[in-house]
CSV table of C-alpha atoms in Angstrom, one decimal:
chain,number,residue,atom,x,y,z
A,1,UNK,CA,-18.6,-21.9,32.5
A,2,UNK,CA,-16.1,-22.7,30.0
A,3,UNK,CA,-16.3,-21.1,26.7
A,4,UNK,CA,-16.9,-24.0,23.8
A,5,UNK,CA,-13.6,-24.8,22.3
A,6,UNK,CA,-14.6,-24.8,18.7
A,7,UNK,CA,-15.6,-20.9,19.7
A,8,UNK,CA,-12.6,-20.1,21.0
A,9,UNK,CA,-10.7,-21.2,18.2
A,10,UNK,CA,-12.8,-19.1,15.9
A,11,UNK,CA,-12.0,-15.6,18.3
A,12,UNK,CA,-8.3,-16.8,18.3
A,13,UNK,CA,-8.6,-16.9,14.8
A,14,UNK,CA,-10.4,-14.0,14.3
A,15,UNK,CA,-7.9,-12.4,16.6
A,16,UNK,CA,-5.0,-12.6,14.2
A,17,UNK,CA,-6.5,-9.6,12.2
A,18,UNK,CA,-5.7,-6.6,12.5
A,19,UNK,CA,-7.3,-4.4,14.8
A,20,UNK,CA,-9.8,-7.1,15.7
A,21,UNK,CA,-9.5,-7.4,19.7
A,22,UNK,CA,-11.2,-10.0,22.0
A,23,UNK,CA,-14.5,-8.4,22.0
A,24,UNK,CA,-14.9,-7.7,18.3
A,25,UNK,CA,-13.7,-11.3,17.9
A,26,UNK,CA,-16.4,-13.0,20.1
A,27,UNK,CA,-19.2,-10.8,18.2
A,28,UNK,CA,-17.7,-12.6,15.0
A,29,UNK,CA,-17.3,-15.5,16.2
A,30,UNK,CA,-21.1,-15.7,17.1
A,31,UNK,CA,-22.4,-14.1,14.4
A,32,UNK,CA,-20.4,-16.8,11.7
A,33,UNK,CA,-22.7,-19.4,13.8
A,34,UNK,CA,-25.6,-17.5,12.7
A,35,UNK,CA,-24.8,-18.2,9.3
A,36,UNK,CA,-26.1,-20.2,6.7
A,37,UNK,CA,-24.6,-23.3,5.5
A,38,UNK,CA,-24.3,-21.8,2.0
A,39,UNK,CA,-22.5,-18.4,3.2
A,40,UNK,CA,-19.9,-20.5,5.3
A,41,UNK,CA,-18.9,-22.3,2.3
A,42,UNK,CA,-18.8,-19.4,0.7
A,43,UNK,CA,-16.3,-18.0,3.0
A,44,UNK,CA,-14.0,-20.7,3.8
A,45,UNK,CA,-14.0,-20.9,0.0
A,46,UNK,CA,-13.1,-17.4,-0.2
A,47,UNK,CA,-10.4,-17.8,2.3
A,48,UNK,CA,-8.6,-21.4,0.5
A,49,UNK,CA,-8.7,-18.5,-2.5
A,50,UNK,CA,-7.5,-16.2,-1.1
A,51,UNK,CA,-4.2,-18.1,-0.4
A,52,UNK,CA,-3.5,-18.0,-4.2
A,53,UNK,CA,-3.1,-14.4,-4.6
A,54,UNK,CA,-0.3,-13.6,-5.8
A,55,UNK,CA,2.0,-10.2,-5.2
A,56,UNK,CA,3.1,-8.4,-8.4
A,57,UNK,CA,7.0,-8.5,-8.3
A,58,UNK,CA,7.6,-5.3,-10.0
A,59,UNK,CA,4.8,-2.5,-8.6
A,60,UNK,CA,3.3,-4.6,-5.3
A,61,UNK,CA,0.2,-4.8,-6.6
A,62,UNK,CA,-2.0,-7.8,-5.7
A,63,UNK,CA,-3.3,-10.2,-8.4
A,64,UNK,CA,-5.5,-13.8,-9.1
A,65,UNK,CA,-3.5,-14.4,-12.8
A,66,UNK,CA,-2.0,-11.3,-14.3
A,67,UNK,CA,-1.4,-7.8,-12.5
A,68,UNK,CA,-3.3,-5.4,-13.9
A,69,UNK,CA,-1.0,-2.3,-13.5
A,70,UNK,CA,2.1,-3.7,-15.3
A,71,UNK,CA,0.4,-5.3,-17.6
A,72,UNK,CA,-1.8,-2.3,-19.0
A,73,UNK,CA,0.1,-1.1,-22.0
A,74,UNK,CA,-1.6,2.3,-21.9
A,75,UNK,CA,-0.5,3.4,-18.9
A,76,UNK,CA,2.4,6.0,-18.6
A,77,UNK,CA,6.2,4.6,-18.3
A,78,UNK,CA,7.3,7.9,-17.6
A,79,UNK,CA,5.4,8.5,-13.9
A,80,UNK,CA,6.2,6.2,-10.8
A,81,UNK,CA,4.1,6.7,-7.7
A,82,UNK,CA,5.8,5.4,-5.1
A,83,UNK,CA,2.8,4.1,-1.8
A,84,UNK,CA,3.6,2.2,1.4
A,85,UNK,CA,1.5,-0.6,0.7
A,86,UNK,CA,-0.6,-2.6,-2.3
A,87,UNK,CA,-3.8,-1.3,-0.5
A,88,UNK,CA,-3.0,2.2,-1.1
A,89,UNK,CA,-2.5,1.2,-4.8
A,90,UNK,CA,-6.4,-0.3,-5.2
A,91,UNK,CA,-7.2,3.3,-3.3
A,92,UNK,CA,-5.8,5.8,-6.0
A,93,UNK,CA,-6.9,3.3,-8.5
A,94,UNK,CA,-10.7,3.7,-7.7
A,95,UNK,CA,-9.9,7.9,-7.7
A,96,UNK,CA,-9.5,7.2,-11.6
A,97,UNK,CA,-7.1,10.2,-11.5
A,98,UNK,CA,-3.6,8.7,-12.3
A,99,UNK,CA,-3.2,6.4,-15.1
A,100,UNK,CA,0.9,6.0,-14.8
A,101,UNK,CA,2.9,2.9,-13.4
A,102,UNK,CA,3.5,1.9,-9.4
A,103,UNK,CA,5.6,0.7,-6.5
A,104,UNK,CA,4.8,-0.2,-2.8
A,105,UNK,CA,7.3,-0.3,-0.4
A,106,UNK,CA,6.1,-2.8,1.3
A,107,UNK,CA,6.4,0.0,4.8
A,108,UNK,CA,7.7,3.0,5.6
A,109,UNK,CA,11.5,3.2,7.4
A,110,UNK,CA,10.7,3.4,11.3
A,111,UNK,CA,13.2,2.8,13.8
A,112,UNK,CA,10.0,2.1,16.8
A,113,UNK,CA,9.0,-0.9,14.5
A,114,UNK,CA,12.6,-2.1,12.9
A,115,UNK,CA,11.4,-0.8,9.7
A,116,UNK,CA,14.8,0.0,7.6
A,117,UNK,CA,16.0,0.0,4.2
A,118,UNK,CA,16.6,-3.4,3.7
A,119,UNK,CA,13.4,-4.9,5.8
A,120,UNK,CA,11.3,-2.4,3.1
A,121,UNK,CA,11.6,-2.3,-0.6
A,122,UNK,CA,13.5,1.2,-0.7
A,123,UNK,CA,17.2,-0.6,-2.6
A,124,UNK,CA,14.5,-2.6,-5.0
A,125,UNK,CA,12.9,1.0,-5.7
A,126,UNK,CA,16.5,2.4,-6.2
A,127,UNK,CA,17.6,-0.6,-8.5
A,128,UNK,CA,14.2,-0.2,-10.7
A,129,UNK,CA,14.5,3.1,-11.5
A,130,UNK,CA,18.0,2.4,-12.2
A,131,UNK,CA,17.5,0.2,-15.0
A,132,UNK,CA,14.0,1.6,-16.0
A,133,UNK,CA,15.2,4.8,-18.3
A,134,UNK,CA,11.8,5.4,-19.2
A,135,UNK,CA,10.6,6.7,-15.9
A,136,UNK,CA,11.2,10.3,-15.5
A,137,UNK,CA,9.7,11.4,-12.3
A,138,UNK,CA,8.9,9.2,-8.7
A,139,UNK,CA,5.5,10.4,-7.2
A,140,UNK,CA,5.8,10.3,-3.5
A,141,UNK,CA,2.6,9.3,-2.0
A,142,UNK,CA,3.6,8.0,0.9
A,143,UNK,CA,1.9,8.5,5.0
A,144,UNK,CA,1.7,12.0,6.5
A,145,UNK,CA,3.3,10.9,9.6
A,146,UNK,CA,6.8,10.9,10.6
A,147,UNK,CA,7.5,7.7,9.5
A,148,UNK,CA,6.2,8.5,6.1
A,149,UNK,CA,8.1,12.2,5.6
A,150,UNK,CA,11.5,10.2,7.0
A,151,UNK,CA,11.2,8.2,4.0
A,152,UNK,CA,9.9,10.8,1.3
A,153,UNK,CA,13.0,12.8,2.5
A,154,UNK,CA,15.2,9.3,2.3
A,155,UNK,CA,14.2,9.0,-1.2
A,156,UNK,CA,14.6,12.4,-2.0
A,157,UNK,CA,18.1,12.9,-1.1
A,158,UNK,CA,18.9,9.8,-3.0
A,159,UNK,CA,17.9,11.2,-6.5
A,160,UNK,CA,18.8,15.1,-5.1
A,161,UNK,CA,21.8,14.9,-7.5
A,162,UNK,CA,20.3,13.3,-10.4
A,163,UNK,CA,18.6,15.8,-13.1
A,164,UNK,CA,17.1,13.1,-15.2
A,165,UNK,CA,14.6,12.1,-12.0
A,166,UNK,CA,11.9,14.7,-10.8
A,167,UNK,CA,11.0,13.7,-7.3
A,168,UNK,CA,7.3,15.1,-6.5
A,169,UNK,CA,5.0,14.8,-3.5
A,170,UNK,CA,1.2,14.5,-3.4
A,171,UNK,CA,-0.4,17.7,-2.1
A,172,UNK,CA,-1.2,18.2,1.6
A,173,UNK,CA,-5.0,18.1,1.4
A,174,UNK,CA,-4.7,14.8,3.4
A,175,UNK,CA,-4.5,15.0,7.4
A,176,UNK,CA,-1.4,14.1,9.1
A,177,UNK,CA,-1.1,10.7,10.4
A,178,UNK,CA,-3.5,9.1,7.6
A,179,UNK,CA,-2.8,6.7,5.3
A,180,UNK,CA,-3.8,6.7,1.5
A,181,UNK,CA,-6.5,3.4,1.9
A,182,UNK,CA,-8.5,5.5,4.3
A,183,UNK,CA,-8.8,8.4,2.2
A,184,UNK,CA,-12.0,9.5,0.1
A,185,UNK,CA,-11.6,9.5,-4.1
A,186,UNK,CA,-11.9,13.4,-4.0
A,187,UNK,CA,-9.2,14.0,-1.6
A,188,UNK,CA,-6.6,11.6,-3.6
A,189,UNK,CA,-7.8,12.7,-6.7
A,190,UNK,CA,-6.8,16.5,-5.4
A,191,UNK,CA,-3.4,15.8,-3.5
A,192,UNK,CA,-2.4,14.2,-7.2
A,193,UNK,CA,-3.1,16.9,-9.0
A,194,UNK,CA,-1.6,19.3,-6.6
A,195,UNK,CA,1.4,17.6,-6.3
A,196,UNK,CA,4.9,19.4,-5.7
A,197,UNK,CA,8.1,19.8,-6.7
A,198,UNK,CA,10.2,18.5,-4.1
A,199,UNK,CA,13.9,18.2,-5.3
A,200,UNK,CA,15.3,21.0,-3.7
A,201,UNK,CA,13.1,21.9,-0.6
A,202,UNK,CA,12.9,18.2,1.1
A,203,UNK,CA,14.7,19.9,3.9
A,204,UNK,CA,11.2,21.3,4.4
């Protein structure tokens, strides 16, 4: 028997998320028909919002009017953490353990997945802290897998030579391969505290 079309269109759809495959998507599919009429207008609601999010120019950070981050005045201009992504932002956010400014890179440079300087946000990183002489040290806080230590190393070497930029690294308390939005508050709360020096030992 043919599957119902409007069903299929709702696992196609569901499909297009990541990490959802065909199965996961039919159990979706089936259980949105088992809702009620008031929670599917609350979701297609949510998703006709969701289209108006905007992405903060200057740190990555998702917002509805304002972005939150650049436009707290207490935070700290001296300290930039540098993540991979706006999700890793809302992660070290919720650890309420660094209270200084951001930027996503929008990836990590990968040469299996085409990633590379100027498909990421690395030259916009570069031209920020450029202009921005408030910022005194770039936090890296990036993946733990090769990916992620080819570009902690990239941006490293760039600043190597320049004494008014500390370069640190969040402490290795996180397992290799996982990224920051998976991680627990205590365990990003500790690899920012124990973060490292990492000027002249990126080599390492």
């Amino acid at each position: 028997m043919e599957q119902i079309k409007t069903i299929t269109k709702l696992i196609e759809s569901y499909k297009k998320l990541p990490t959802i495959g065909s199965k996961t998507a039919e159990r979706l599919a089936y259980a949105t028909l088992n809702l009620s009429k008031e929670d599917v207008d609350l979701f297609i609601s949510s998703l006709q919002d969701a289209k108006n999010v905007k992405r903060c120019p200057n740190c990555g950070m998702f917002f509805d009017n304002c972005c939150p981050i650049c436009s707290d005045h207490t935070r700290d201009k001296k300290t930039l953490l540098v993540v991979s992504n706006s999700k890793d932002i809302l992660a070290i956010e919720k650890a309420e353990v660094y209270h200084g400014r951001y930027f996503a890179l929008n990836g990590t440079l990968s040469a299996i997945h085409s990633r590379t300087v100027e498909t990421t946000l690395i030259k916009n990183l570069f031209e920020l802290v450029d202009a921005d002489k408030d910022i005194k040290e770039i936090i890296l806080a990036l993946e733990t897998d090769l990916d992620g230590e080819i570009t902690s190393s990239y941006i490293a070497k760039h600043y190597q030579d320049n004494s008014n930029i500390k370069i640190t690294k969040i402490a290795y308390g996180i397992p290799l391969g996982t990224s920051i939005e998976y991680l627990d508050q205590m365990t990003i709360s500790q690899a920012i505290k124990g973060r490292r020096y990492i000027k002249e030992d990126d080599e390492e």
